[in-house]
Amino acid sequence: MDKDIDRWFPYPEYRPHQREMLEAAAEIVRTGGHSVFMVDAPTGSGKTSILSALLAAKNDERIVVVLRTVSQVSIYLDEIKKIRQNTNKRPRVAYLVGKAKTCQLRDEMDSVYLGCDLLKIMTRQLLESRMKEYMYLAGRSQDTVYDPSKDDSLLELIMDEREGERSCCPYYLLSKEAYLFDGEIKFRSSRKAQEVGRAIGDNIIYLDELDEHCGDICPYEAMALSAEGADVVILNYNHVFDDTYRDAMYNWLGIEPEKTILLIDEAHNLGDTVRAVNSDVLPQFSVKRAIKEVESSRMKARRAGLNQSLAVAEQILPRIMKFMEKMNEKGTSSEEWFDPHMFSDFVFGESLVREDERMVAELMNLGDVIARQKEKGSESSEIHLQKVGDFLFMLNFAKNDEAYVPLKYTEKRQVGGNTYTSTTLEIRNLDPSLQIESVMGQHHATVMISGTFSPPEAYELYYFANNGRATIMTLPNQFPPENRLVLAASRATTQSSLRDDRDNVTEIQQHLEAFITGVPGNVVVYFTSYNLLNQYMDVCTMVAKAAGKQIYLEPRDSKEVSSVLGRFFQAGLKSATKPGVLLAVAGGKMSEGIDYRGEALKGAMVVGLPLTAYTEIQKTVNEYYKGKYGKKQGMFIAYTLPAMNRALQALGRVHRAADEGGVLVLCDFRFSSKGGMGVREYLPEWMDRELKVCSGKESAQLITEWVKDYKRADVPLETKGFLNVETDNNEVQEPVLQIGKIEKTRLLNILGKIARSKERFYLGTINNQLKKEDRLDSTQLKEMFTDEDFSRLGLKACYVPSIGEVEVKRIRKNDK
Ligand code: SF4
């Protein structure tokens, strides 16, 4: 038994198997030597608490938590906060979230990164000139520090600057001060920026509090400053798995890979992310702009003796443009492979003494001249010629390495009300294993966690190109099995040969009808494609109408997702009269990363095995992996594994907490059969065990009976007898204390603490695993508190939105 873990663990009790998982994670840290631990643990297993184990086992290493989405940041901040509140440990945490979410001027700019780069250049120039002026006026040349926050005349000058007329970024200006070193003017963080940065880690400032906390300091700079001395630094996938990014980022934040433990969240996404990072895209507009850059830097290049570079650029760029224009003439097209050798011959010329690499180097030299020229002219730091150079560099990989595929596609683009045709070239990476191994091989140890690492051995092969590299642990589903019904179709399928077969279509329709009609409340149906969704749209609409439900459609435009979801969630409330049926695509915008909490979802159905379309490109991917791992394993990794993940992620939307119940339907016989085309053996063990195989007609009966029994059983809201705190955005249930031993004052104290840190939260209670006398239900909870109790804590009176839940709202400043 590892006592250190107990000292860092912030909850009163471990969940089933949680202790085992934490001990294994701690062991990986102690072993070091670039070891890897992969954890396949369904929602509710308490995976986030692995952080406690890593903190308990580490020496002077730092922990870098690697996240896919910004929404996860608060989950880890909450965990650190709990460790600080409920143990005597005081770990420091820092996080870095992109400028698009944190820049104070983000609403003023189309591209925050380019706009920021430009404003920073202008700000440094301004600082430099003020520093010179200051030194002149002070008559000093040594030991001079210029602090812009004390320069009233400057502040007055920039105070009224508005969008489009800025001479600098005021936030960056106040984050810096200038000083003299060896006769040269340098910049460093201002004292105020350092204080603001330090306070982020000391006080755990959440992302939505960052603007207010930073005041007139740039939040991005402040976040970076908070990393100094932090035990835990939260970054995103690109920060860590993009080599160029990582080197700069680690350097900036003072992180040494060999002294760093990686904790990778939602690691089933890692393969796709790394492949994207190792791919390169060249849009036509970049080539067009590169041509302009070369034209405007001709004089400078000649003066710098780069005549050869100029000649290369003037030969290559028009040829790439010609290639793209020829593609445009053929009209729009989806992704197609192109021959990298023929493309090179066309672009570089066909002489026998060709040296493609040297020509790319010449382009890059010229790119440096353009970069310097842009910086001097306070222009955007984006160098399109370098983009072309990068692409041509990647083209060499595509010529020699099957893991890189050259692609071209032509599409219509809209700019300022005009539509035009534009071609994009891409070198796509198919195999993330080299990069993943390289990154993990540089770090002390890595822990990868996911709720859908199924089967984990296949992920291990995909990520590391061999089995045996990682220690693997698979945890069973922690939620009570009686809270769910898992069905799989015995006959229905979306295989293309049977897609229009009458009997098959009828079978799918029966499953849809049984599911939409039989499951009370909100449900979602995920199809394998928009085409399939359209094929069954009418029948879904008809059935929904008869069942008194409203259809909601996944929008094509991502901007509309939140408004559709908002209405769908409303429809799921007990007080609403018409529940919703959401029709979406597995692997689309509404199947992963969205928390359908509580009443929001009572059932999910996946129609078909969501395989990627069998295009020429997919065939290339399949061939690559077949060549690498043999026919069966290769096809599984290239083709079936991503489909399994899409299905499991889609179904995983239903049960986000132990107290939730619902129906899961896998509507394709491939899910219910093993061997051949079947994939049942790859489902998580609990799902395989609970699967009920049925026809469309039988499913109606099974759902009706289950719903009846489920209601009658008065299903417990909790598994382990914890008082359960959930926030609106928090996916993880957070047990705060064991009920039964609770006293009113203590509970009020805890509520007060939670209320100070959360805008809104729910308390869920009760479980039949507790002795009856220890149970506390919502009515009792409600009875324990008077309205005065709540208002004393700055809380709004509680009410009961659904059985056993008590909602408590923090009163905001402007609430009446
Ligand atoms: S320096 Fe900071 S506040 Fe200024 S533009 Fe860049 S990110 Fe935004």
PDB file of N, CA and C in Angstrom, residues 216-299:
ATOM      1  N   ASP A 216      -4.743  45.025 -16.841  1.00  0.00           N
ATOM      2  CA  ASP A 216      -4.068  45.604 -18.003  1.00  0.00           C
ATOM      3  C   ASP A 216      -2.812  44.843 -18.423  1.00  0.00           C
ATOM      4  N   ILE A 217      -2.677  43.608 -17.940  1.00  0.00           N
ATOM      5  CA  ILE A 217      -1.530  42.766 -18.328  1.00  0.00           C
ATOM      6  C   ILE A 217      -2.010  41.727 -19.354  1.00  0.00           C
ATOM      7  N   CYS A 218      -1.164  41.393 -20.332  1.00  0.00           N
ATOM      8  CA  CYS A 218      -1.547  40.402 -21.346  1.00  0.00           C
ATOM      9  C   CYS A 218      -1.730  39.030 -20.674  1.00  0.00           C
ATOM     10  N   PRO A 219      -2.913  38.418 -20.795  1.00  0.00           N
ATOM     11  CA  PRO A 219      -3.150  37.141 -20.123  1.00  0.00           C
ATOM     12  C   PRO A 219      -2.220  36.026 -20.608  1.00  0.00           C
ATOM     13  N   TYR A 220      -1.864  36.091 -21.862  1.00  0.00           N
ATOM     14  CA  TYR A 220      -0.995  35.044 -22.409  1.00  0.00           C
ATOM     15  C   TYR A 220       0.389  35.106 -21.752  1.00  0.00           C
ATOM     16  N   GLU A 221       0.887  36.317 -21.599  1.00  0.00           N
ATOM     17  CA  GLU A 221       2.177  36.505 -20.922  1.00  0.00           C
ATOM     18  C   GLU A 221       2.061  36.070 -19.457  1.00  0.00           C
ATOM     19  N   ALA A 222       0.950  36.441 -18.845  1.00  0.00           N
ATOM     20  CA  ALA A 222       0.769  36.110 -17.425  1.00  0.00           C
ATOM     21  C   ALA A 222       0.695  34.598 -17.226  1.00  0.00           C
ATOM     22  N   MET A 223      -0.008  33.905 -18.145  1.00  0.00           N
ATOM     23  CA  MET A 223      -0.100  32.446 -18.029  1.00  0.00           C
ATOM     24  C   MET A 223       1.288  31.824 -18.105  1.00  0.00           C
ATOM     25  N   ALA A 224       2.095  32.329 -19.056  1.00  0.00           N
ATOM     26  CA  ALA A 224       3.449  31.778 -19.209  1.00  0.00           C
ATOM     27  C   ALA A 224       4.271  32.014 -17.946  1.00  0.00           C
ATOM     28  N   LEU A 225       4.104  33.198 -17.345  1.00  0.00           N
ATOM     29  CA  LEU A 225       4.865  33.502 -16.127  1.00  0.00           C
ATOM     30  C   LEU A 225       4.446  32.601 -14.965  1.00  0.00           C
ATOM     31  N   SER A 226       3.175  32.191 -14.984  1.00  0.00           N
ATOM     32  CA  SER A 226       2.697  31.347 -13.876  1.00  0.00           C
ATOM     33  C   SER A 226       3.351  29.968 -13.916  1.00  0.00           C
ATOM     34  N   ALA A 227       3.941  29.601 -15.056  1.00  0.00           N
ATOM     35  CA  ALA A 227       4.544  28.258 -15.172  1.00  0.00           C
ATOM     36  C   ALA A 227       5.814  28.127 -14.349  1.00  0.00           C
ATOM     37  N   GLU A 228       6.405  29.269 -14.009  1.00  0.00           N
ATOM     38  CA  GLU A 228       7.657  29.195 -13.253  1.00  0.00           C
ATOM     39  C   GLU A 228       7.418  28.539 -11.885  1.00  0.00           C
ATOM     40  N   GLY A 229       8.082  27.452 -11.661  1.00  0.00           N
ATOM     41  CA  GLY A 229       7.948  26.761 -10.379  1.00  0.00           C
ATOM     42  C   GLY A 229       6.668  25.966 -10.216  1.00  0.00           C
ATOM     43  N   ALA A 230       5.857  25.876 -11.277  1.00  0.00           N
ATOM     44  CA  ALA A 230       4.602  25.105 -11.163  1.00  0.00           C
ATOM     45  C   ALA A 230       4.902  23.612 -11.189  1.00  0.00           C
ATOM     46  N   ASP A 231       4.229  22.848 -10.311  1.00  0.00           N
ATOM     47  CA  ASP A 231       4.407  21.386 -10.315  1.00  0.00           C
ATOM     48  C   ASP A 231       3.667  20.778 -11.492  1.00  0.00           C
ATOM     49  N   VAL A 232       2.538  21.395 -11.842  1.00  0.00           N
ATOM     50  CA  VAL A 232       1.702  20.872 -12.923  1.00  0.00           C
ATOM     51  C   VAL A 232       1.499  21.979 -13.948  1.00  0.00           C
ATOM     52  N   VAL A 233       1.800  21.685 -15.204  1.00  0.00           N
ATOM     53  CA  VAL A 233       1.567  22.664 -16.273  1.00  0.00           C
ATOM     54  C   VAL A 233       0.599  22.014 -17.273  1.00  0.00           C
ATOM     55  N   ILE A 234      -0.492  22.719 -17.559  1.00  0.00           N
ATOM     56  CA  ILE A 234      -1.497  22.162 -18.470  1.00  0.00           C
ATOM     57  C   ILE A 234      -1.295  22.759 -19.864  1.00  0.00           C
ATOM     58  N   LEU A 235      -1.056  21.898 -20.844  1.00  0.00           N
ATOM     59  CA  LEU A 235      -0.825  22.357 -22.222  1.00  0.00           C
ATOM     60  C   LEU A 235      -1.769  21.601 -23.159  1.00  0.00           C
ATOM     61  N   ASN A 236      -1.735  21.947 -24.446  1.00  0.00           N
ATOM     62  CA  ASN A 236      -2.556  21.170 -25.379  1.00  0.00           C
ATOM     63  C   ASN A 236      -1.691  20.230 -26.220  1.00  0.00           C
ATOM     64  N   TYR A 237      -2.360  19.366 -26.980  1.00  0.00           N
ATOM     65  CA  TYR A 237      -1.644  18.335 -27.754  1.00  0.00           C
ATOM     66  C   TYR A 237      -0.568  18.944 -28.650  1.00  0.00           C
ATOM     67  N   ASN A 238      -0.918  20.049 -29.335  1.00  0.00           N
ATOM     68  CA  ASN A 238       0.044  20.636 -30.272  1.00  0.00           C
ATOM     69  C   ASN A 238       1.279  21.169 -29.555  1.00  0.00           C
ATOM     70  N   HIS A 239       1.088  21.747 -28.385  1.00  0.00           N
ATOM     71  CA  HIS A 239       2.230  22.267 -27.633  1.00  0.00           C
ATOM     72  C   HIS A 239       3.281  21.176 -27.422  1.00  0.00           C
ATOM     73  N   VAL A 240       2.817  19.946 -27.248  1.00  0.00           N
ATOM     74  CA  VAL A 240       3.743  18.875 -26.877  1.00  0.00           C
ATOM     75  C   VAL A 240       4.158  18.006 -28.069  1.00  0.00           C
ATOM     76  N   PHE A 241       3.240  17.782 -29.007  1.00  0.00           N
ATOM     77  CA  PHE A 241       3.560  16.814 -30.066  1.00  0.00           C
ATOM     78  C   PHE A 241       4.018  17.440 -31.379  1.00  0.00           C
ATOM     79  N   ASP A 242       3.999  18.771 -31.469  1.00  0.00           N
ATOM     80  CA  ASP A 242       4.569  19.430 -32.637  1.00  0.00           C
ATOM     81  C   ASP A 242       5.992  19.855 -32.243  1.00  0.00           C
ATOM     82  N   ASP A 243       6.994  19.258 -32.907  1.00  0.00           N
ATOM     83  CA  ASP A 243       8.391  19.478 -32.496  1.00  0.00           C
ATOM     84  C   ASP A 243       8.772  20.957 -32.418  1.00  0.00           C
ATOM     85  N   THR A 244       8.364  21.712 -33.455  1.00  0.00           N
ATOM     86  CA  THR A 244       8.771  23.116 -33.489  1.00  0.00           C
ATOM     87  C   THR A 244       8.139  23.876 -32.337  1.00  0.00           C
ATOM     88  N   TYR A 245       6.863  23.602 -32.159  1.00  0.00           N
ATOM     89  CA  TYR A 245       6.103  24.248 -31.095  1.00  0.00           C
ATOM     90  C   TYR A 245       6.708  23.903 -29.726  1.00  0.00           C
ATOM     91  N   ARG A 246       6.937  22.561 -29.539  1.00  0.00           N
ATOM     92  CA  ARG A 246       7.360  22.100 -28.218  1.00  0.00           C
ATOM     93  C   ARG A 246       8.696  22.729 -27.804  1.00  0.00           C
ATOM     94  N   ASP A 247       9.645  22.739 -28.747  1.00  0.00           N
ATOM     95  CA  ASP A 247      10.952  23.280 -28.386  1.00  0.00           C
ATOM     96  C   ASP A 247      10.816  24.725 -27.897  1.00  0.00           C
ATOM     97  N   ALA A 248      10.043  25.508 -28.669  1.00  0.00           N
ATOM     98  CA  ALA A 248       9.882  26.916 -28.289  1.00  0.00           C
ATOM     99  C   ALA A 248       9.111  27.029 -26.972  1.00  0.00           C
ATOM    100  N   MET A 249       8.058  26.241 -26.858  1.00  0.00           N
ATOM    101  CA  MET A 249       7.189  26.310 -25.671  1.00  0.00           C
ATOM    102  C   MET A 249       7.946  25.881 -24.406  1.00  0.00           C
ATOM    103  N   TYR A 250       8.620  24.747 -24.479  1.00  0.00           N
ATOM    104  CA  TYR A 250       9.344  24.244 -23.314  1.00  0.00           C
ATOM    105  C   TYR A 250      10.438  25.234 -22.907  1.00  0.00           C
ATOM    106  N   ASN A 251      11.080  25.790 -23.915  1.00  0.00           N
ATOM    107  CA  ASN A 251      12.127  26.765 -23.647  1.00  0.00           C
ATOM    108  C   ASN A 251      11.554  27.961 -22.888  1.00  0.00           C
ATOM    109  N   TRP A 252      10.447  28.447 -23.391  1.00  0.00           N
ATOM    110  CA  TRP A 252       9.783  29.614 -22.815  1.00  0.00           C
ATOM    111  C   TRP A 252       9.329  29.345 -21.381  1.00  0.00           C
ATOM    112  N   LEU A 253       8.779  28.127 -21.178  1.00  0.00           N
ATOM    113  CA  LEU A 253       8.221  27.804 -19.860  1.00  0.00           C
ATOM    114  C   LEU A 253       9.237  27.138 -18.931  1.00  0.00           C
ATOM    115  N   GLY A 254      10.437  26.931 -19.429  1.00  0.00           N
ATOM    116  CA  GLY A 254      11.479  26.321 -18.590  1.00  0.00           C
ATOM    117  C   GLY A 254      11.209  24.864 -18.272  1.00  0.00           C
ATOM    118  N   ILE A 255      10.681  24.109 -19.244  1.00  0.00           N
ATOM    119  CA  ILE A 255      10.383  22.683 -19.010  1.00  0.00           C
ATOM    120  C   ILE A 255      11.471  21.834 -19.666  1.00  0.00           C
ATOM    121  N   GLU A 256      12.022  20.891 -18.893  1.00  0.00           N
ATOM    122  CA  GLU A 256      13.024  19.982 -19.462  1.00  0.00           C
ATOM    123  C   GLU A 256      12.359  18.624 -19.658  1.00  0.00           C
ATOM    124  N   PRO A 257      12.302  18.104 -20.893  1.00  0.00           N
ATOM    125  CA  PRO A 257      11.587  16.846 -21.147  1.00  0.00           C
ATOM    126  C   PRO A 257      12.024  15.694 -20.244  1.00  0.00           C
ATOM    127  N   GLU A 258      13.337  15.537 -20.054  1.00  0.00           N
ATOM    128  CA  GLU A 258      13.809  14.395 -19.244  1.00  0.00           C
ATOM    129  C   GLU A 258      13.326  14.481 -17.794  1.00  0.00           C
ATOM    130  N   LYS A 259      12.935  15.684 -17.391  1.00  0.00           N
ATOM    131  CA  LYS A 259      12.452  15.847 -16.017  1.00  0.00           C
ATOM    132  C   LYS A 259      10.961  16.133 -16.024  1.00  0.00           C
ATOM    133  N   THR A 260      10.292  15.551 -16.995  1.00  0.00           N
ATOM    134  CA  THR A 260       8.858  15.825 -17.127  1.00  0.00           C
ATOM    135  C   THR A 260       8.055  14.535 -17.276  1.00  0.00           C
ATOM    136  N   ILE A 261       6.930  14.501 -16.558  1.00  0.00           N
ATOM    137  CA  ILE A 261       6.000  13.369 -16.673  1.00  0.00           C
ATOM    138  C   ILE A 261       4.808  13.858 -17.489  1.00  0.00           C
ATOM    139  N   LEU A 262       4.468  13.122 -18.534  1.00  0.00           N
ATOM    140  CA  LEU A 262       3.312  13.517 -19.332  1.00  0.00           C
ATOM    141  C   LEU A 262       2.074  12.772 -18.851  1.00  0.00           C
ATOM    142  N   LEU A 263       0.984  13.503 -18.706  1.00  0.00           N
ATOM    143  CA  LEU A 263      -0.311  12.863 -18.430  1.00  0.00           C
ATOM    144  C   LEU A 263      -1.220  13.249 -19.600  1.00  0.00           C
ATOM    145  N   ILE A 264      -1.485  12.304 -20.487  1.00  0.00           N
ATOM    146  CA  ILE A 264      -2.229  12.627 -21.708  1.00  0.00           C
ATOM    147  C   ILE A 264      -3.689  12.229 -21.546  1.00  0.00           C
ATOM    148  N   ASP A 265      -4.549  13.230 -21.603  1.00  0.00           N
ATOM    149  CA  ASP A 265      -5.983  13.025 -21.403  1.00  0.00           C
ATOM    150  C   ASP A 265      -6.637  12.678 -22.744  1.00  0.00           C
ATOM    151  N   GLU A 266      -7.718  11.914 -22.709  1.00  0.00           N
ATOM    152  CA  GLU A 266      -8.442  11.511 -23.923  1.00  0.00           C
ATOM    153  C   GLU A 266      -7.477  11.016 -24.990  1.00  0.00           C
ATOM    154  N   ALA A 267      -6.618  10.098 -24.566  1.00  0.00           N
ATOM    155  CA  ALA A 267      -5.491   9.715 -25.426  1.00  0.00           C
ATOM    156  C   ALA A 267      -5.909   8.909 -26.660  1.00  0.00           C
ATOM    157  N   HIS A 268      -7.184   8.540 -26.765  1.00  0.00           N
ATOM    158  CA  HIS A 268      -7.606   7.859 -28.007  1.00  0.00           C
ATOM    159  C   HIS A 268      -7.509   8.822 -29.191  1.00  0.00           C
ATOM    160  N   ASN A 269      -7.413  10.127 -28.911  1.00  0.00           N
ATOM    161  CA  ASN A 269      -7.298  11.124 -29.988  1.00  0.00           C
ATOM    162  C   ASN A 269      -5.861  11.383 -30.413  1.00  0.00           C
ATOM    163  N   LEU A 270      -4.919  10.826 -29.686  1.00  0.00           N
ATOM    164  CA  LEU A 270      -3.531  11.201 -29.918  1.00  0.00           C
ATOM    165  C   LEU A 270      -3.060  10.883 -31.347  1.00  0.00           C
ATOM    166  N   GLY A 271      -3.419   9.681 -31.839  1.00  0.00           N
ATOM    167  CA  GLY A 271      -2.975   9.271 -33.178  1.00  0.00           C
ATOM    168  C   GLY A 271      -3.382  10.283 -34.235  1.00  0.00           C
ATOM    169  N   ASP A 272      -4.654  10.674 -34.242  1.00  0.00           N
ATOM    170  CA  ASP A 272      -5.147  11.627 -35.246  1.00  0.00           C
ATOM    171  C   ASP A 272      -4.436  12.962 -35.118  1.00  0.00           C
ATOM    172  N   THR A 273      -4.244  13.410 -33.875  1.00  0.00           N
ATOM    173  CA  THR A 273      -3.611  14.716 -33.679  1.00  0.00           C
ATOM    174  C   THR A 273      -2.177  14.702 -34.192  1.00  0.00           C
ATOM    175  N   VAL A 274      -1.453  13.649 -33.855  1.00  0.00           N
ATOM    176  CA  VAL A 274      -0.049  13.597 -34.274  1.00  0.00           C
ATOM    177  C   VAL A 274       0.058  13.493 -35.799  1.00  0.00           C
ATOM    178  N   ARG A 275      -0.857  12.747 -36.397  1.00  0.00           N
ATOM    179  CA  ARG A 275      -0.846  12.657 -37.870  1.00  0.00           C
ATOM    180  C   ARG A 275      -1.090  14.033 -38.486  1.00  0.00           C
ATOM    181  N   ALA A 276      -2.018  14.773 -37.901  1.00  0.00           N
ATOM    182  CA  ALA A 276      -2.305  16.119 -38.428  1.00  0.00           C
ATOM    183  C   ALA A 276      -1.090  17.039 -38.254  1.00  0.00           C
ATOM    184  N   VAL A 277      -0.429  16.917 -37.112  1.00  0.00           N
ATOM    185  CA  VAL A 277       0.746  17.756 -36.850  1.00  0.00           C
ATOM    186  C   VAL A 277       1.853  17.464 -37.868  1.00  0.00           C
ATOM    187  N   ASN A 278       1.969  16.191 -38.246  1.00  0.00           N
ATOM    188  CA  ASN A 278       3.029  15.801 -39.186  1.00  0.00           C
ATOM    189  C   ASN A 278       2.621  15.929 -40.643  1.00  0.00           C
ATOM    190  N   SER A 279       1.470  16.486 -40.896  1.00  0.00           N
ATOM    191  CA  SER A 279       1.023  16.691 -42.274  1.00  0.00           C
ATOM    192  C   SER A 279       1.247  18.159 -42.626  1.00  0.00           C
ATOM    193  N   ASP A 280       1.214  18.462 -43.917  1.00  0.00           N
ATOM    194  CA  ASP A 280       1.434  19.856 -44.321  1.00  0.00           C
ATOM    195  C   ASP A 280       0.481  20.218 -45.455  1.00  0.00           C
ATOM    196  N   VAL A 281      -0.056  21.414 -45.390  1.00  0.00           N
ATOM    197  CA  VAL A 281      -1.053  21.843 -46.369  1.00  0.00           C
ATOM    198  C   VAL A 281      -0.559  23.098 -47.087  1.00  0.00           C
ATOM    199  N   LEU A 282      -0.736  23.134 -48.386  1.00  0.00           N
ATOM    200  CA  LEU A 282      -0.364  24.338 -49.137  1.00  0.00           C
ATOM    201  C   LEU A 282      -1.576  24.834 -49.933  1.00  0.00           C
ATOM    202  N   PRO A 283      -2.276  25.859 -49.425  1.00  0.00           N
ATOM    203  CA  PRO A 283      -3.416  26.392 -50.184  1.00  0.00           C
ATOM    204  C   PRO A 283      -2.944  27.324 -51.296  1.00  0.00           C
ATOM    205  N   GLN A 284      -3.774  27.470 -52.298  1.00  0.00           N
ATOM    206  CA  GLN A 284      -3.373  28.266 -53.470  1.00  0.00           C
ATOM    207  C   GLN A 284      -3.066  29.724 -53.090  1.00  0.00           C
ATOM    208  N   PHE A 285      -3.839  30.263 -52.147  1.00  0.00           N
ATOM    209  CA  PHE A 285      -3.601  31.683 -51.826  1.00  0.00           C
ATOM    210  C   PHE A 285      -2.208  31.912 -51.240  1.00  0.00           C
ATOM    211  N   SER A 286      -1.635  30.877 -50.596  1.00  0.00           N
ATOM    212  CA  SER A 286      -0.281  31.024 -50.048  1.00  0.00           C
ATOM    213  C   SER A 286       0.740  31.153 -51.176  1.00  0.00           C
ATOM    214  N   VAL A 287       0.517  30.393 -52.256  1.00  0.00           N
ATOM    215  CA  VAL A 287       1.454  30.467 -53.393  1.00  0.00           C
ATOM    216  C   VAL A 287       1.349  31.862 -54.023  1.00  0.00           C
ATOM    217  N   LYS A 288       0.106  32.328 -54.163  1.00  0.00           N
ATOM    218  CA  LYS A 288      -0.125  33.653 -54.749  1.00  0.00           C
ATOM    219  C   LYS A 288       0.598  34.727 -53.918  1.00  0.00           C
ATOM    220  N   ARG A 289       0.449  34.633 -52.610  1.00  0.00           N
ATOM    221  CA  ARG A 289       1.087  35.649 -51.755  1.00  0.00           C
ATOM    222  C   ARG A 289       2.600  35.508 -51.742  1.00  0.00           C
ATOM    223  N   ALA A 290       3.087  34.280 -51.854  1.00  0.00           N
ATOM    224  CA  ALA A 290       4.547  34.068 -51.901  1.00  0.00           C
ATOM    225  C   ALA A 290       5.112  34.765 -53.141  1.00  0.00           C
ATOM    226  N   ILE A 291       4.384  34.692 -54.258  1.00  0.00           N
ATOM    227  CA  ILE A 291       4.846  35.357 -55.491  1.00  0.00           C
ATOM    228  C   ILE A 291       4.956  36.872 -55.240  1.00  0.00           C
ATOM    229  N   LYS A 292       3.965  37.419 -54.566  1.00  0.00           N
ATOM    230  CA  LYS A 292       3.976  38.866 -54.259  1.00  0.00           C
ATOM    231  C   LYS A 292       5.144  39.207 -53.332  1.00  0.00           C
ATOM    232  N   GLU A 293       5.372  38.365 -52.331  1.00  0.00           N
ATOM    233  CA  GLU A 293       6.481  38.609 -51.387  1.00  0.00           C
ATOM    234  C   GLU A 293       7.809  38.678 -52.130  1.00  0.00           C
ATOM    235  N   VAL A 294       7.986  37.729 -53.079  1.00  0.00           N
ATOM    236  CA  VAL A 294       9.252  37.688 -53.823  1.00  0.00           C
ATOM    237  C   VAL A 294       9.396  38.964 -54.659  1.00  0.00           C
ATOM    238  N   GLU A 295       8.285  39.356 -55.295  1.00  0.00           N
ATOM    239  CA  GLU A 295       8.329  40.576 -56.122  1.00  0.00           C
ATOM    240  C   GLU A 295       8.766  41.784 -55.280  1.00  0.00           C
ATOM    241  N   SER A 296       8.184  41.905 -54.085  1.00  0.00           N
ATOM    242  CA  SER A 296       8.471  43.110 -53.299  1.00  0.00           C
ATOM    243  C   SER A 296       9.815  43.039 -52.575  1.00  0.00           C
ATOM    244  N   SER A 297      10.461  41.887 -52.580  1.00  0.00           N
ATOM    245  CA  SER A 297      11.752  41.822 -51.863  1.00  0.00           C
ATOM    246  C   SER A 297      12.925  41.663 -52.833  1.00  0.00           C
ATOM    247  N   ARG A 298      12.627  41.849 -54.133  1.00  0.00           N
ATOM    248  CA  ARG A 298      13.666  41.613 -55.151  1.00  0.00           C
ATOM    249  C   ARG A 298      14.943  42.427 -54.868  1.00  0.00           C
ATOM    250  N   MET A 299      14.767  43.730 -54.630  1.00  0.00           N
ATOM    251  CA  MET A 299      15.937  44.614 -54.431  1.00  0.00           C
ATOM    252  C   MET A 299      16.767  44.162 -53.224  1.00  0.00           C
TER     253      MET A 299
END
